Amino acid sequence: MNKSRPFAMRLSPLALALGLTLSAPIAAQQTTVYTFNIAEQPLSNSLNQLAQQANMNLIADAKHLKGLAAPAIHGQISIYDALDHALKNTTMSAEVIDNNIIIKPSQTTKHSPPLSADNSVSTPSPTKDKEDIEVIVVKGTQLHLTRADMDRTSGLSNSDIFSTFSGIEANNIRNEAGALDIGIRGVQGEGRVPIFIDGSLQSTHTNRGYMGTSDRTYIDSDLISTVNVEKGPAAKASPFSAGAIGGTVTMSTLNPADILKEGQSLGALIKLKTYNNNSMPSVSDDPVEQEYYQVSQGHNTTDFENGAMVFATAYKSDDFGAVLAFSDKKVGNYFAGSHGYKDFVETVEGWRGTYEIHPPVSPGAEVVNTSFESESYLAKFSYDFSDEHTLEVNTRHHQQAAGEMLATYWHKYKEGDYKRLPDGTWVEIQAGEEAMPQWQLGTAHVNSVSAVYHYLPTANPVIDLKVNVWKTHAKLDQYNALASNLGSNALQYTHQYSNERAGFSVLNVSSFKIADQIPTTLTTGYAWQSEELKPKEGYEENFHTKYPTSRDGKRSSNSIFANTQLDFNDLELLLNLNLHDAKIDDHQATLTHDFDAKLDLTFQASYLLSSNTVVSAKYSKAYRMPSLYEGTVSNEVFSYSPDYPISPEQTNSYEINLESSFNEVLVANDSFSLNLNLFHIEIKDMLTTANMPKTDPNAYSWQRTYAFTNYDSFTLPGFELKMDYKNQYFYASASMINYQDVEMCSNALADIGDAQRCNSEGFLGGLTPLRIPPKKSYIANMGVILLDDALDIGLIYKKHTEKRHPGGFLSATGVDALEYIPSGHQLDFYLDYTFNETLKGYVSVTNLTDQYKVSTGSIVAMPEPGKTITLGLEIKL
């Protein structure tokens, strides 16, 4: 059940030369299975179709394939076994490097896996020739995350799976109700980085008060099989690329290969996981008592109170595949680290002398409103009607209860303060006691369904047709409203609303040669999307104001796209076009926004500099239409205002990428790769939040409008550097991202706040400072593989530089906003051990040195989890 993505046919010395230099002795650990429908035909055509059906790039020299034939390949098998079968009885060998298939001459004769009665590959070969088919991960702007990688970075939040990628940020990770909200290179939110799961989009625009808005995607990360991340606007045609000016995240949930043992047609998977450093809070139903929740000041590290469980079963035959899975996860409020707390203590000079301001959460103390409970159900089916027609149907249900809090309630009551009891009396807080607001959990219920039809004639290279239909529906009951009449404290922020999305796309890939010389791939398609936000019926009875907090509107968009890829001897050219529009109807304010169609253009060129080095350059001019959330009126803190009309964003981005790879560097059969990426992102007319003056001439100066408005520009230049080394027993990688001269510009905001038109910190009264990343971030990973690849032990180190916000940028709002976030670091440990084909176990320790640190996207001093131990067990039956 692989994801839809057009392939790139590359029969050129450019690609071949790079491939020949990338050789390593370590066999692939991935078990991804694809559905192949390939007729017996010339080898070159067979390999093209194989790469196409696996959504991978083919790298080969056509002269080596001339006159060779390949047998038919049908059924669900891994890419390695498909290649082994296609190349049998030839003198060619194959390597799989990241998302590339590399074909090169070899002195080894292939041996095919066993065939079924219909001459198709029946099961994956258990004795694959490791010298012929190898995997080397080369990191660039395309990132790939496997199930094993996710287990290594297993933390208390679903977003922790992205923590080892440089340039990937998770928005306000600890106060997002366990949801995903991902940014790439400082570009984030409102559809700039959409997350697609099994071909469907489920992101909910959520009000976070003075913390801004979030673009939440709800899923249990334990049900994810693979994650692919593309940084920047898409270079290849995709139904998902309209508006994705920051990048795209595509996920695939569990498939049969994640569950079944080698050779199995029916099997089951049980995954058990538990963690320490958390405790489930006991929350009162009384909103007054919730305001004064007594915070625990410590936790026994040997207490493993909560955890997660996955049960999945799968079936696979030649023409049918199925997965049924259930997951249950429970995490309590976590506890902060203890080392580095003093870095967050602010010393202030006042008229009474010098005093200190401490963060609300003490070192090692419980962090309120961070608990999370979820249940998820997954059902996936695929059926091959024939060798040319395939249908996949995926359904997913996710329900959860999770803590969250608005920024104005991030404060502490301590000794000497008074707390109010439910009967109305006041009592003094005693020594050693601390209290913070702890609300009841908000809920989300999400249903998703998608169907993909694939038509692939075995003897027609100009037709590879995919049709995708999907729909998601979310019902939410959360604490992020305003002016609810249901009660005091947390209850005044309660509201219920729904978010529904639907989409349709059709895509075709054609492969041919221009003038019988230039291999060409042409991809064309159309995509339609619709989104509707609306409050629960009868909302009028629950609010004091004219409008509810929830939006009530609908947005629809259309996209027509085309992509051409041309391959010359030492040069590859790619041109991507996407014409898209949007329309927003606001049912509450009876407003309609029609945004005319805009044309996105991306051009990319790759050139062979030497036998082991390729340089590529990419330019993109892309637009993002305003989201439904930005274009509709409500009673939320930030809303659309007719006084400040909005327009689409325009992004101009430039990239230069240099990649070199070497082997036999230190010892025999080792490999080393180096990747340098220079990028320059400029978003003109960037839409974001701002505190604007009232346009009414009779309004007082203190009367303000918290609205979405277009800034002049947001510029993010910088570079990324990535190095990888591996041999048979040892591997290491190091990466960094360095932003240089980040600028946010706005004439209107500069005049209001008496600031420079362009600055590197953002503006007062808005939330732009949260979007600016720290200047530098580093990630390093080092590990060893022992005992015939059964044992994998390693360390991951992460570090970021300090970050500053404008002084008092949310003054007069009741928010004690962070103005300075010190530099922070974290060291993680992991150990994976495979006992046998049935049993695997792993241990991970995140924040090994128990640092007190705060996420760089936080608006308040909400610390990250302290040292947390996760124990996991995986059983295949």
PDB file of C-alpha atoms in Angstrom, residues 507-641:
ATOM      1  CA  LEU A 507      -2.896  11.771 -11.892  1.00  0.00           C
ATOM      2  CA  ASN A 508      -1.221  10.151 -14.901  1.00  0.00           C
ATOM      3  CA  VAL A 509       2.450   9.484 -15.575  1.00  0.00           C
ATOM      4  CA  SER A 510       3.752   8.986 -19.122  1.00  0.00           C
ATOM      5  CA  SER A 511       7.238   7.779 -20.006  1.00  0.00           C
ATOM      6  CA  PHE A 512       8.727   8.195 -23.465  1.00  0.00           C
ATOM      7  CA  LYS A 513      11.746   9.516 -25.384  1.00  0.00           C
ATOM      8  CA  ILE A 514      11.965  12.751 -27.316  1.00  0.00           C
ATOM      9  CA  ALA A 515      13.540  12.201 -30.747  1.00  0.00           C
ATOM     10  CA  ASP A 516      14.409   8.672 -29.609  1.00  0.00           C
ATOM     11  CA  GLN A 517      17.217  10.190 -27.539  1.00  0.00           C
ATOM     12  CA  ILE A 518      15.997  12.039 -24.436  1.00  0.00           C
ATOM     13  CA  PRO A 519      14.217  10.012 -21.737  1.00  0.00           C
ATOM     14  CA  THR A 520      11.212  12.035 -20.637  1.00  0.00           C
ATOM     15  CA  THR A 521       8.594  11.725 -17.922  1.00  0.00           C
ATOM     16  CA  LEU A 522       5.396  13.754 -18.190  1.00  0.00           C
ATOM     17  CA  THR A 523       3.017  13.921 -15.232  1.00  0.00           C
ATOM     18  CA  THR A 524      -0.359  15.634 -15.428  1.00  0.00           C
ATOM     19  CA  GLY A 525      -3.313  15.804 -13.094  1.00  0.00           C
ATOM     20  CA  TYR A 526      -6.145  17.602 -11.355  1.00  0.00           C
ATOM     21  CA  ALA A 527      -7.020  17.939  -7.650  1.00  0.00           C
ATOM     22  CA  TRP A 528     -10.012  19.340  -5.773  1.00  0.00           C
ATOM     23  CA  GLN A 529     -10.305  19.969  -2.052  1.00  0.00           C
ATOM     24  CA  SER A 530     -13.091  21.196   0.218  1.00  0.00           C
ATOM     25  CA  GLU A 531     -13.061  22.157   3.893  1.00  0.00           C
ATOM     26  CA  GLU A 532     -15.868  23.170   6.245  1.00  0.00           C
ATOM     27  CA  LEU A 533     -15.639  24.516   9.799  1.00  0.00           C
ATOM     28  CA  LYS A 534     -18.794  25.007  11.843  1.00  0.00           C
ATOM     29  CA  PRO A 535     -19.874  25.274  15.497  1.00  0.00           C
ATOM     30  CA  LYS A 536     -22.094  22.709  17.145  1.00  0.00           C
ATOM     31  CA  GLU A 537     -25.770  23.214  16.429  1.00  0.00           C
ATOM     32  CA  GLY A 538     -27.405  25.387  19.099  1.00  0.00           C
ATOM     33  CA  TYR A 539     -24.187  27.244  19.942  1.00  0.00           C
ATOM     34  CA  GLU A 540     -26.112  30.524  20.361  1.00  0.00           C
ATOM     35  CA  GLU A 541     -27.218  29.433  23.821  1.00  0.00           C
ATOM     36  CA  ASN A 542     -23.629  28.978  25.031  1.00  0.00           C
ATOM     37  CA  PHE A 543     -22.006  32.325  24.176  1.00  0.00           C
ATOM     38  CA  HIS A 544     -22.380  35.879  25.432  1.00  0.00           C
ATOM     39  CA  THR A 545     -21.315  37.358  22.100  1.00  0.00           C
ATOM     40  CA  LYS A 546     -22.730  37.740  18.597  1.00  0.00           C
ATOM     41  CA  TYR A 547     -20.293  35.251  17.095  1.00  0.00           C
ATOM     42  CA  PRO A 548     -19.134  31.969  18.624  1.00  0.00           C
ATOM     43  CA  THR A 549     -15.441  31.219  18.868  1.00  0.00           C
ATOM     44  CA  SER A 550     -15.720  28.634  16.115  1.00  0.00           C
ATOM     45  CA  ARG A 551     -15.588  29.651  12.501  1.00  0.00           C
ATOM     46  CA  ASP A 552     -18.623  28.873  10.374  1.00  0.00           C
ATOM     47  CA  GLY A 553     -17.570  28.701   6.758  1.00  0.00           C
ATOM     48  CA  LYS A 554     -16.474  26.663   3.771  1.00  0.00           C
ATOM     49  CA  ARG A 555     -13.435  26.729   1.494  1.00  0.00           C
ATOM     50  CA  SER A 556     -12.945  24.985  -1.842  1.00  0.00           C
ATOM     51  CA  SER A 557      -9.946  24.897  -4.152  1.00  0.00           C
ATOM     52  CA  ASN A 558      -8.971  23.527  -7.560  1.00  0.00           C
ATOM     53  CA  SER A 559      -5.543  22.610  -8.863  1.00  0.00           C
ATOM     54  CA  ILE A 560      -4.312  21.652 -12.336  1.00  0.00           C
ATOM     55  CA  PHE A 561      -0.697  20.520 -12.454  1.00  0.00           C
ATOM     56  CA  ALA A 562       1.889  19.303 -14.944  1.00  0.00           C
ATOM     57  CA  ASN A 563       5.488  18.208 -14.630  1.00  0.00           C
ATOM     58  CA  THR A 564       8.150  17.437 -17.213  1.00  0.00           C
ATOM     59  CA  GLN A 565      11.455  15.754 -16.511  1.00  0.00           C
ATOM     60  CA  LEU A 566      14.189  15.557 -19.157  1.00  0.00           C
ATOM     61  CA  ASP A 567      17.370  13.503 -18.793  1.00  0.00           C
ATOM     62  CA  PHE A 568      20.520  14.299 -20.754  1.00  0.00           C
ATOM     63  CA  ASN A 569      23.930  12.706 -20.360  1.00  0.00           C
ATOM     64  CA  ASP A 570      25.266  14.932 -17.574  1.00  0.00           C
ATOM     65  CA  LEU A 571      22.235  17.108 -16.961  1.00  0.00           C
ATOM     66  CA  GLU A 572      18.727  16.564 -15.638  1.00  0.00           C
ATOM     67  CA  LEU A 573      16.038  19.245 -16.031  1.00  0.00           C
ATOM     68  CA  LEU A 574      12.709  19.374 -14.263  1.00  0.00           C
ATOM     69  CA  LEU A 575       9.835  21.835 -14.693  1.00  0.00           C
ATOM     70  CA  ASN A 576       6.751  21.774 -12.465  1.00  0.00           C
ATOM     71  CA  LEU A 577       3.617  23.917 -12.997  1.00  0.00           C
ATOM     72  CA  ASN A 578       0.559  24.159 -10.746  1.00  0.00           C
ATOM     73  CA  LEU A 579      -2.419  26.429 -11.417  1.00  0.00           C
ATOM     74  CA  HIS A 580      -4.678  26.705  -8.361  1.00  0.00           C
ATOM     75  CA  ASP A 581      -7.421  28.913  -6.914  1.00  0.00           C
ATOM     76  CA  ALA A 582      -9.564  29.141  -3.762  1.00  0.00           C
ATOM     77  CA  LYS A 583     -12.961  30.377  -2.639  1.00  0.00           C
ATOM     78  CA  ILE A 584     -14.078  31.056   0.942  1.00  0.00           C
ATOM     79  CA  ASP A 585     -17.686  31.500   2.090  1.00  0.00           C
ATOM     80  CA  ASP A 586     -18.218  32.873   5.599  1.00  0.00           C
ATOM     81  CA  HIS A 587     -21.707  31.824   6.768  1.00  0.00           C
ATOM     82  CA  GLN A 588     -21.623  33.985   9.905  1.00  0.00           C
ATOM     83  CA  ALA A 589     -20.559  37.268   8.336  1.00  0.00           C
ATOM     84  CA  THR A 590     -22.102  36.504   4.914  1.00  0.00           C
ATOM     85  CA  LEU A 591     -18.785  37.259   3.240  1.00  0.00           C
ATOM     86  CA  THR A 592     -17.274  35.625   0.158  1.00  0.00           C
ATOM     87  CA  HIS A 593     -13.629  35.712  -0.894  1.00  0.00           C
ATOM     88  CA  ASP A 594     -12.775  34.670  -4.437  1.00  0.00           C
ATOM     89  CA  PHE A 595      -9.033  34.304  -4.896  1.00  0.00           C
ATOM     90  CA  ASP A 596      -8.115  34.189  -8.577  1.00  0.00           C
ATOM     91  CA  ALA A 597      -6.001  31.347  -9.891  1.00  0.00           C
ATOM     92  CA  LYS A 598      -2.242  31.667  -9.443  1.00  0.00           C
ATOM     93  CA  LEU A 599       0.477  29.736 -11.275  1.00  0.00           C
ATOM     94  CA  ASP A 600       3.213  28.044  -9.231  1.00  0.00           C
ATOM     95  CA  LEU A 601       6.445  27.413 -11.082  1.00  0.00           C
ATOM     96  CA  THR A 602       9.362  25.256  -9.975  1.00  0.00           C
ATOM     97  CA  PHE A 603      12.500  24.665 -12.038  1.00  0.00           C
ATOM     98  CA  GLN A 604      15.278  22.310 -11.014  1.00  0.00           C
ATOM     99  CA  ALA A 605      18.541  21.379 -12.719  1.00  0.00           C
ATOM    100  CA  SER A 606      21.053  18.736 -11.640  1.00  0.00           C
ATOM    101  CA  TYR A 607      24.555  18.469 -13.105  1.00  0.00           C
ATOM    102  CA  LEU A 608      27.386  15.966 -12.706  1.00  0.00           C
ATOM    103  CA  LEU A 609      30.492  17.789 -11.483  1.00  0.00           C
ATOM    104  CA  SER A 610      32.672  14.724 -11.022  1.00  0.00           C
ATOM    105  CA  SER A 611      32.327  10.986 -10.718  1.00  0.00           C
ATOM    106  CA  ASN A 612      31.070  11.236  -7.135  1.00  0.00           C
ATOM    107  CA  THR A 613      29.611  14.736  -6.883  1.00  0.00           C
ATOM    108  CA  VAL A 614      26.374  16.227  -8.150  1.00  0.00           C
ATOM    109  CA  VAL A 615      25.237  19.823  -7.844  1.00  0.00           C
ATOM    110  CA  SER A 616      21.625  20.863  -8.237  1.00  0.00           C
ATOM    111  CA  ALA A 617      19.783  24.181  -8.221  1.00  0.00           C
ATOM    112  CA  LYS A 618      16.105  24.818  -7.664  1.00  0.00           C
ATOM    113  CA  TYR A 619      13.988  27.935  -8.039  1.00  0.00           C
ATOM    114  CA  SER A 620      10.362  28.123  -7.026  1.00  0.00           C
ATOM    115  CA  LYS A 621       7.715  30.806  -7.237  1.00  0.00           C
ATOM    116  CA  ALA A 622       4.655  29.558  -5.391  1.00  0.00           C
ATOM    117  CA  TYR A 623       1.487  30.962  -3.863  1.00  0.00           C
ATOM    118  CA  ARG A 624      -0.545  30.073  -0.806  1.00  0.00           C
ATOM    119  CA  MET A 625      -4.187  31.077  -0.804  1.00  0.00           C
ATOM    120  CA  PRO A 626      -5.595  32.237   2.569  1.00  0.00           C
ATOM    121  CA  SER A 627      -6.926  29.360   4.647  1.00  0.00           C
ATOM    122  CA  LEU A 628     -10.517  29.001   5.802  1.00  0.00           C
ATOM    123  CA  TYR A 629      -9.378  30.017   9.270  1.00  0.00           C
ATOM    124  CA  GLU A 630      -7.718  33.225   8.053  1.00  0.00           C
ATOM    125  CA  GLY A 631     -10.673  34.249   5.876  1.00  0.00           C
ATOM    126  CA  THR A 632     -13.613  33.893   8.283  1.00  0.00           C
ATOM    127  CA  VAL A 633     -14.964  35.921  11.212  1.00  0.00           C
ATOM    128  CA  SER A 634     -15.365  34.644  14.780  1.00  0.00           C
ATOM    129  CA  ASN A 635     -15.036  35.731  18.387  1.00  0.00           C
ATOM    130  CA  GLU A 636     -11.579  34.229  18.741  1.00  0.00           C
ATOM    131  CA  VAL A 637      -8.602  36.369  19.712  1.00  0.00           C
ATOM    132  CA  PHE A 638      -7.327  36.596  16.137  1.00  0.00           C
ATOM    133  CA  SER A 639      -9.893  36.652  13.365  1.00  0.00           C
ATOM    134  CA  TYR A 640     -10.526  37.956   9.875  1.00  0.00           C
ATOM    135  CA  SER A 641     -11.376  41.662   9.889  1.00  0.00           C
TER     136      SER A 641
END
